[in-house]
């Protein structure tokens, strides 16, 4: 872990020399939702391959760069392309960028993702504010020696997703006259989609949506005391909900369809969050 910490410091040192201002909010963009980064003004784009100790994004729909700049009148950094455990990255590698953000001085985080709808009231294209998550099946990113510089050994997870941020996001959606859902996000390892039996089990557990990201990042961010907001784009109904098979193209297509709505909502949240 000493090693991770020295890598973090090296990466933070490298980025600090490049950026003009400290970002106020970091935004992680999920599958098909990367175009929000185009709305960022006065931007500085840094590809992952040019950042020491960063992994390379491999998932389709994930471009692989950090965009620093202004959105909604605020300094932000957006991650176009995240690292998933299913790509083969360790959980330590998955959460590395979040730790870099925190050490750069970023205190607020918006995690976005594409997710399958488990709640039968949901439909593809819906946006869901994450109220809580079920992460039983995710290896914990805090496993191993604790990095005391970042947080405590046994961090509390009673309120992973910040209540005030959920409230602000709800008000922003009302202002834009968008309907948003609230619900529980369940983590699935991927990369295969779930079976109908797994989806029924998740529903019994209380999940409304399922996806292959977000939970490890949210845990690592809360470990460091960051404020976290999670937004899922319901790109498809989860396995077995409808009489049809699942594919990544559908996920990307729905992401494209809601991109503008999603970008406007996130921009309004960034503008309104203080
Ligand atoms: N399952 C898991 N992850 C997903 C899904 C899904 O149905 N849709 C988008 N990401």
mmCIF file of C-alpha atoms and ligand atoms in Angstrom:
data_model
loop_
_atom_site.group_PDB
_atom_site.id
_atom_site.type_symbol
_atom_site.label_atom_id
_atom_site.label_comp_id
_atom_site.label_asym_id
_atom_site.label_seq_id
_atom_site.Cartn_x
_atom_site.Cartn_y
_atom_site.Cartn_z
ATOM 1 C CA UNK A 1 0.000 0.000 0.000
ATOM 2 C CA UNK A 2 3.045 2.201 0.560
ATOM 3 C CA UNK A 3 3.583 1.642 -3.121
ATOM 4 C CA UNK A 4 0.029 2.748 -4.058
ATOM 5 C CA UNK A 5 0.459 5.871 -1.973
ATOM 6 C CA UNK A 6 3.719 6.821 -3.648
ATOM 7 C CA UNK A 7 2.126 6.198 -7.075
ATOM 8 C CA UNK A 8 -0.808 8.394 -6.080
ATOM 9 C CA UNK A 9 1.538 11.168 -5.022
ATOM 10 C CA UNK A 10 3.468 10.920 -8.279
ATOM 11 C CA UNK A 11 0.272 11.126 -10.365
ATOM 12 C CA UNK A 12 -1.109 14.019 -8.303
ATOM 13 C CA UNK A 13 2.219 15.854 -8.662
ATOM 14 C CA UNK A 14 2.122 15.380 -12.445
ATOM 15 C CA UNK A 15 -1.481 16.611 -12.836
ATOM 16 C CA UNK A 16 -1.054 19.545 -10.408
ATOM 17 C CA UNK A 17 1.569 20.995 -12.731
ATOM 18 C CA UNK A 18 -0.829 20.811 -15.705
ATOM 19 C CA UNK A 19 -4.111 22.129 -14.306
ATOM 20 C CA UNK A 20 -4.892 25.799 -13.753
ATOM 21 C CA UNK A 21 -7.469 25.442 -10.992
ATOM 22 C CA UNK A 22 -8.510 22.807 -8.520
ATOM 23 C CA UNK A 23 -11.734 21.089 -9.667
ATOM 24 C CA UNK A 24 -14.742 21.408 -7.353
ATOM 25 C CA UNK A 25 -16.551 18.324 -8.622
ATOM 26 C CA UNK A 26 -15.339 15.157 -10.328
ATOM 27 C CA UNK A 27 -17.737 13.419 -12.723
ATOM 28 C CA UNK A 28 -17.313 9.805 -13.829
ATOM 29 C CA UNK A 29 -19.097 9.222 -17.135
ATOM 30 C CA UNK A 30 -20.694 5.835 -17.736
ATOM 31 C CA UNK A 31 -21.180 3.804 -20.940
ATOM 32 C CA UNK A 32 -22.577 5.947 -23.738
ATOM 33 C CA UNK A 33 -22.678 9.060 -21.526
ATOM 34 C CA UNK A 34 -19.261 10.477 -22.431
ATOM 35 C CA UNK A 35 -20.521 13.385 -24.540
ATOM 36 C CA UNK A 36 -21.112 15.526 -21.447
ATOM 37 C CA UNK A 37 -17.371 16.170 -21.595
ATOM 38 C CA UNK A 38 -17.989 18.102 -24.851
ATOM 39 C CA UNK A 39 -19.977 20.718 -22.916
ATOM 40 C CA UNK A 40 -16.956 21.512 -20.741
ATOM 41 C CA UNK A 41 -15.496 24.952 -21.571
ATOM 42 C CA UNK A 42 -11.861 26.076 -21.547
ATOM 43 C CA UNK A 43 -10.893 22.489 -21.377
ATOM 44 C CA UNK A 44 -7.682 20.666 -20.890
ATOM 45 C CA UNK A 45 -7.894 17.079 -22.071
ATOM 46 C CA UNK A 46 -5.360 14.607 -20.746
ATOM 47 C CA UNK A 47 -5.422 11.076 -22.220
ATOM 48 C CA UNK A 48 -4.965 8.281 -19.708
ATOM 49 C CA UNK A 49 -1.875 7.016 -21.497
ATOM 50 C CA UNK A 50 -0.183 10.366 -20.764
ATOM 51 C CA UNK A 51 -0.889 10.131 -17.011
ATOM 52 C CA UNK A 52 1.671 8.243 -14.919
ATOM 53 C CA UNK A 53 0.239 5.155 -13.179
ATOM 54 C CA UNK A 54 -3.161 5.376 -14.916
ATOM 55 C CA UNK A 55 -4.562 2.237 -16.525
ATOM 56 C CA UNK A 56 -5.971 2.290 -20.055
ATOM 57 C CA UNK A 57 -9.714 2.232 -20.740
ATOM 58 C CA UNK A 58 -10.680 -0.817 -22.778
ATOM 59 C CA UNK A 59 -14.485 -0.969 -22.509
ATOM 60 C CA UNK A 60 -16.368 -0.029 -25.695
ATOM 61 C CA UNK A 61 -17.993 3.394 -25.224
ATOM 62 C CA UNK A 62 -15.241 4.504 -22.845
ATOM 63 C CA UNK A 63 -12.755 6.827 -24.461
ATOM 64 C CA UNK A 64 -10.025 7.142 -21.874
ATOM 65 C CA UNK A 65 -9.236 10.716 -20.927
ATOM 66 C CA UNK A 66 -9.610 13.245 -18.151
ATOM 67 C CA UNK A 67 -11.223 16.548 -19.139
ATOM 68 C CA UNK A 68 -10.518 19.491 -16.847
ATOM 69 C CA UNK A 69 -12.445 22.752 -17.337
ATOM 70 C CA UNK A 70 -15.656 24.664 -16.568
ATOM 71 C CA UNK A 71 -19.182 23.312 -16.506
ATOM 72 C CA UNK A 72 -22.187 25.229 -15.173
ATOM 73 C CA UNK A 73 -19.794 27.949 -14.009
ATOM 74 C CA UNK A 74 -17.759 25.505 -11.910
ATOM 75 C CA UNK A 75 -14.355 23.888 -12.209
ATOM 76 C CA UNK A 76 -14.794 20.193 -12.913
ATOM 77 C CA UNK A 77 -12.861 17.150 -13.968
ATOM 78 C CA UNK A 78 -14.648 14.498 -16.010
ATOM 79 C CA UNK A 79 -13.494 10.933 -16.511
ATOM 80 C CA UNK A 80 -14.407 9.849 -20.019
ATOM 81 C CA UNK A 81 -14.067 6.141 -19.562
ATOM 82 C CA UNK A 82 -13.739 4.348 -16.256
ATOM 83 C CA UNK A 83 -11.935 1.194 -15.206
ATOM 84 C CA UNK A 84 -14.079 -1.861 -14.556
ATOM 85 C CA UNK A 85 -13.116 -4.927 -12.561
ATOM 86 C CA UNK A 86 -14.380 -7.114 -15.451
ATOM 87 C CA UNK A 87 -11.676 -5.695 -17.712
ATOM 88 C CA UNK A 88 -9.143 -7.382 -15.469
ATOM 89 C CA UNK A 89 -8.130 -4.377 -13.369
ATOM 90 C CA UNK A 90 -7.708 -4.926 -9.655
ATOM 91 C CA UNK A 91 -10.082 -2.992 -7.403
ATOM 92 C CA UNK A 92 -7.059 -0.904 -6.416
ATOM 93 C CA UNK A 93 -6.674 0.104 -10.072
ATOM 94 C CA UNK A 94 -10.431 0.673 -10.480
ATOM 95 C CA UNK A 95 -10.495 3.277 -7.696
ATOM 96 C CA UNK A 96 -7.052 4.823 -8.361
ATOM 97 C CA UNK A 97 -8.442 7.871 -10.274
ATOM 98 C CA UNK A 98 -10.888 8.700 -7.461
ATOM 99 C CA UNK A 99 -8.030 8.729 -4.997
ATOM 100 C CA UNK A 100 -6.087 11.011 -7.313
ATOM 101 C CA UNK A 101 -9.079 13.393 -7.422
ATOM 102 C CA UNK A 102 -9.334 13.470 -3.648
ATOM 103 C CA UNK A 103 -5.615 14.176 -3.272
ATOM 104 C CA UNK A 104 -5.980 16.962 -5.855
ATOM 105 C CA UNK A 105 -8.460 18.501 -3.411
ATOM 106 C CA UNK A 106 -11.755 17.434 -5.012
ATOM 107 C CA UNK A 107 -14.453 16.882 -2.373
ATOM 108 C CA UNK A 108 -17.535 16.190 -4.509
ATOM 109 C CA UNK A 109 -18.157 13.293 -6.855
ATOM 110 C CA UNK A 110 -20.864 12.433 -9.370
ATOM 111 C CA UNK A 111 -20.811 8.790 -10.469
ATOM 112 C CA UNK A 112 -22.885 7.944 -13.531
ATOM 113 C CA UNK A 113 -23.566 4.607 -15.147
ATOM 114 C CA UNK A 114 -25.659 2.633 -17.571
ATOM 115 C CA UNK A 115 -27.825 0.111 -15.753
ATOM 116 C CA UNK A 116 -30.432 -2.544 -16.376
ATOM 117 C CA UNK A 117 -33.891 -1.874 -14.942
ATOM 118 C CA UNK A 118 -35.025 -4.442 -12.367
ATOM 119 C CA UNK A 119 -37.997 -2.426 -11.102
ATOM 120 C CA UNK A 120 -40.788 -3.193 -13.584
ATOM 121 C CA UNK A 121 -42.116 0.373 -13.300
ATOM 122 C CA UNK A 122 -38.907 1.599 -14.954
ATOM 123 C CA UNK A 123 -38.389 1.914 -18.679
ATOM 124 C CA UNK A 124 -35.323 2.336 -20.868
ATOM 125 C CA UNK A 125 -34.269 5.987 -20.955
ATOM 126 C CA UNK A 126 -35.244 6.660 -17.316
ATOM 127 C CA UNK A 127 -32.711 8.354 -15.048
ATOM 128 C CA UNK A 128 -32.424 7.057 -11.477
ATOM 129 C CA UNK A 129 -30.813 8.810 -8.519
ATOM 130 C CA UNK A 130 -29.075 6.124 -6.488
ATOM 131 C CA UNK A 131 -30.303 6.075 -2.904
ATOM 132 C CA UNK A 132 -28.211 3.143 -1.769
ATOM 133 C CA UNK A 133 -26.455 0.116 -3.205
ATOM 134 C CA UNK A 134 -26.067 -3.639 -2.799
ATOM 135 C CA UNK A 135 -22.433 -4.543 -3.251
ATOM 136 C CA UNK A 136 -22.213 -8.096 -1.827
ATOM 137 C CA UNK A 137 -20.721 -9.378 -5.050
ATOM 138 C CA UNK A 138 -18.055 -6.717 -5.441
ATOM 139 C CA UNK A 139 -14.589 -7.328 -4.028
ATOM 140 C CA UNK A 140 -14.094 -4.482 -1.575
ATOM 141 C CA UNK A 141 -11.644 -1.859 -2.904
ATOM 142 C CA UNK A 142 -10.433 -1.234 0.653
ATOM 143 C CA UNK A 143 -9.178 -4.817 1.076
ATOM 144 C CA UNK A 144 -5.534 -4.985 2.172
ATOM 145 C CA UNK A 145 -3.573 -2.738 4.503
ATOM 146 C CA UNK A 146 -5.540 0.415 5.217
ATOM 147 C CA UNK A 147 -4.159 3.665 3.847
ATOM 148 C CA UNK A 148 -4.598 5.724 6.999
ATOM 149 C CA UNK A 149 -3.750 8.887 5.063
ATOM 150 C CA UNK A 150 -6.981 8.385 3.093
ATOM 151 C CA UNK A 151 -9.455 7.153 5.692
ATOM 152 C CA UNK A 152 -10.220 4.794 8.553
ATOM 153 C CA UNK A 153 -10.016 0.990 8.468
ATOM 154 C CA UNK A 154 -13.763 0.407 8.935
ATOM 155 C CA UNK A 155 -15.562 3.315 7.281
ATOM 156 C CA UNK A 156 -19.273 3.826 7.881
ATOM 157 C CA UNK A 157 -21.513 3.205 4.850
ATOM 158 C CA UNK A 158 -24.890 4.219 6.358
ATOM 159 C CA UNK A 159 -25.269 7.035 3.840
ATOM 160 C CA UNK A 160 -23.039 6.432 0.837
ATOM 161 C CA UNK A 161 -25.033 8.706 -1.488
ATOM 162 C CA UNK A 162 -25.318 12.201 -0.077
ATOM 163 C CA UNK A 163 -28.875 13.140 0.915
ATOM 164 C CA UNK A 164 -28.385 16.832 0.167
ATOM 165 C CA UNK A 165 -26.976 16.045 -3.269
ATOM 166 C CA UNK A 166 -29.989 13.805 -3.991
ATOM 167 C CA UNK A 167 -32.235 16.696 -2.936
ATOM 168 C CA UNK A 168 -30.394 19.182 -5.156
ATOM 169 C CA UNK A 169 -30.533 16.727 -8.081
ATOM 170 C CA UNK A 170 -34.274 16.266 -7.549
ATOM 171 C CA UNK A 171 -34.844 20.029 -7.559
ATOM 172 C CA UNK A 172 -32.734 20.405 -10.714
ATOM 173 C CA UNK A 173 -34.801 17.700 -12.445
ATOM 174 C CA UNK A 174 -38.020 19.477 -11.438
ATOM 175 C CA UNK A 175 -36.681 22.767 -12.763
ATOM 176 C CA UNK A 176 -35.907 21.100 -16.104
ATOM 177 C CA UNK A 177 -39.272 19.285 -15.991
ATOM 178 C CA UNK A 178 -37.609 15.876 -16.123
ATOM 179 C CA UNK A 179 -38.995 12.932 -14.260
ATOM 180 C CA UNK A 180 -36.299 11.132 -12.275
ATOM 181 C CA UNK A 181 -36.544 7.887 -10.357
ATOM 182 C CA UNK A 182 -34.886 6.972 -7.098
ATOM 183 C CA UNK A 183 -33.720 3.500 -6.288
ATOM 184 C CA UNK A 184 -31.239 0.889 -5.149
ATOM 185 C CA UNK A 185 -28.365 -0.051 -7.457
ATOM 186 C CA UNK A 186 -27.048 -3.611 -7.300
ATOM 187 C CA UNK A 187 -23.514 -4.431 -8.411
ATOM 188 C CA UNK A 188 -22.958 -7.373 -10.735
ATOM 189 C CA UNK A 189 -19.451 -8.494 -11.673
ATOM 190 C CA UNK A 190 -19.979 -8.844 -15.416
ATOM 191 C CA UNK A 191 -18.927 -8.939 -18.140
ATOM 192 C CA UNK A 192 -21.694 -11.429 -18.898
ATOM 193 C CA UNK A 193 -25.140 -10.025 -18.217
ATOM 194 C CA UNK A 194 -27.103 -11.534 -15.361
ATOM 195 C CA UNK A 195 -29.445 -14.506 -15.656
ATOM 196 C CA UNK A 196 -33.197 -14.025 -15.117
ATOM 197 C CA UNK A 197 -32.863 -15.983 -11.824
ATOM 198 C CA UNK A 198 -30.145 -13.592 -10.627
ATOM 199 C CA UNK A 199 -32.353 -10.623 -11.517
ATOM 200 C CA UNK A 200 -35.293 -12.129 -9.587
ATOM 201 C CA UNK A 201 -32.944 -12.657 -6.620
ATOM 202 C CA UNK A 202 -31.783 -9.028 -6.824
ATOM 203 C CA UNK A 203 -35.402 -7.852 -6.961
ATOM 204 C CA UNK A 204 -36.205 -9.870 -3.838
ATOM 205 C CA UNK A 205 -33.224 -8.216 -2.151
ATOM 206 C CA UNK A 206 -34.692 -4.806 -2.928
ATOM 207 C CA UNK A 207 -32.706 -3.718 -5.989
ATOM 208 C CA UNK A 208 -34.217 -1.456 -8.651
ATOM 209 C CA UNK A 209 -31.318 -1.450 -11.131
ATOM 210 C CA UNK A 210 -28.176 -3.468 -11.861
ATOM 211 C CA UNK A 211 -24.808 -2.535 -13.287
ATOM 212 C CA UNK A 212 -21.116 -3.428 -13.385
ATOM 213 C CA UNK A 213 -19.552 -0.316 -11.886
ATOM 214 C CA UNK A 214 -20.046 2.508 -9.358
ATOM 215 C CA UNK A 215 -20.126 0.515 -6.104
ATOM 216 C CA UNK A 216 -16.322 0.131 -5.676
ATOM 217 C CA UNK A 217 -15.829 3.792 -6.610
ATOM 218 C CA UNK A 218 -18.521 4.956 -4.184
ATOM 219 C CA UNK A 219 -16.971 2.896 -1.349
ATOM 220 C CA UNK A 220 -13.478 4.273 -2.005
ATOM 221 C CA UNK A 221 -14.844 7.832 -2.196
ATOM 222 C CA UNK A 222 -16.749 7.506 1.089
ATOM 223 C CA UNK A 223 -13.632 6.025 2.692
ATOM 224 C CA UNK A 224 -11.970 9.364 1.883
ATOM 225 C CA UNK A 225 -14.980 11.401 3.073
ATOM 226 C CA UNK A 226 -16.011 12.643 -0.385
ATOM 227 C CA UNK A 227 -19.647 13.545 -1.031
ATOM 228 C CA UNK A 228 -21.109 11.185 -3.618
ATOM 229 C CA UNK A 229 -24.074 11.431 -5.965
ATOM 230 C CA UNK A 230 -24.931 8.445 -8.175
ATOM 231 C CA UNK A 231 -27.042 8.636 -11.345
ATOM 232 C CA UNK A 232 -28.036 5.565 -13.353
ATOM 233 C CA UNK A 233 -29.310 5.724 -16.879
ATOM 234 C CA UNK A 234 -31.658 2.766 -17.335
ATOM 235 C CA UNK A 235 -30.506 1.651 -20.765
ATOM 236 C CA UNK A 236 -32.421 -1.633 -20.943
ATOM 237 C CA UNK A 237 -34.667 -3.812 -18.853
ATOM 238 C CA UNK A 238 -32.629 -6.406 -16.938
ATOM 239 C CA UNK A 239 -32.513 -10.058 -18.032
ATOM 240 C CA UNK A 240 -35.839 -11.871 -17.972
ATOM 241 C CA UNK A 241 -37.962 -8.742 -17.452
ATOM 242 C CA UNK A 242 -38.910 -8.717 -21.133
ATOM 243 C CA UNK A 243 -39.015 -11.539 -23.657
ATOM 244 C CA UNK A 244 -35.805 -10.419 -25.324
ATOM 245 C CA UNK A 245 -32.059 -10.899 -25.105
ATOM 246 C CA UNK A 246 -29.602 -8.218 -23.959
ATOM 247 C CA UNK A 247 -26.783 -6.642 -25.895
ATOM 248 C CA UNK A 248 -24.283 -3.844 -25.510
ATOM 249 C CA UNK A 249 -25.539 -2.056 -28.640
ATOM 250 C CA UNK A 250 -28.903 -1.449 -26.954
ATOM 251 C CA UNK A 251 -27.086 -0.027 -23.920
ATOM 252 C CA UNK A 252 -25.085 2.362 -26.105
ATOM 253 C CA UNK A 253 -28.109 3.334 -28.197
ATOM 254 C CA UNK A 254 -30.241 4.278 -25.184
ATOM 255 C CA UNK A 255 -27.258 6.147 -23.712
ATOM 256 C CA UNK A 256 -27.104 8.172 -26.959
ATOM 257 C CA UNK A 257 -30.847 8.904 -26.854
ATOM 258 C CA UNK A 258 -30.784 10.341 -23.331
ATOM 259 C CA UNK A 259 -27.380 11.978 -23.658
ATOM 260 C CA UNK A 260 -28.737 15.496 -24.041
ATOM 261 C CA UNK A 261 -31.204 15.179 -21.166
ATOM 262 C CA UNK A 262 -28.519 13.592 -19.023
ATOM 263 C CA UNK A 263 -25.976 16.325 -19.860
ATOM 264 C CA UNK A 264 -28.455 19.098 -19.041
ATOM 265 C CA UNK A 265 -29.346 17.513 -15.716
ATOM 266 C CA UNK A 266 -25.733 16.977 -14.664
ATOM 267 C CA UNK A 267 -24.786 20.515 -15.730
ATOM 268 C CA UNK A 268 -27.673 21.945 -13.681
ATOM 269 C CA UNK A 269 -26.639 19.854 -10.656
ATOM 270 C CA UNK A 270 -23.032 21.068 -10.949
ATOM 271 C CA UNK A 271 -24.281 24.679 -11.193
ATOM 272 C CA UNK A 272 -26.577 24.278 -8.176
ATOM 273 C CA UNK A 273 -24.400 22.249 -5.802
ATOM 274 C CA UNK A 274 -22.713 24.361 -3.151
HETATM 275 N N1 LIG B 1 -26.842 -5.539 -16.393
HETATM 276 C C1 LIG B 1 -25.630 -5.158 -15.953
HETATM 277 N N2 LIG B 1 -25.034 -4.039 -16.350
HETATM 278 C C2 LIG B 1 -25.685 -3.265 -17.220
HETATM 279 C C3 LIG B 1 -26.943 -3.594 -17.722
HETATM 280 C C4 LIG B 1 -27.560 -4.803 -17.282
HETATM 281 O O1 LIG B 1 -28.683 -5.172 -17.677
HETATM 282 N N3 LIG B 1 -27.317 -2.602 -18.571
HETATM 283 C C5 LIG B 1 -26.304 -1.703 -18.580
HETATM 284 N N4 LIG B 1 -25.303 -2.092 -17.761
#
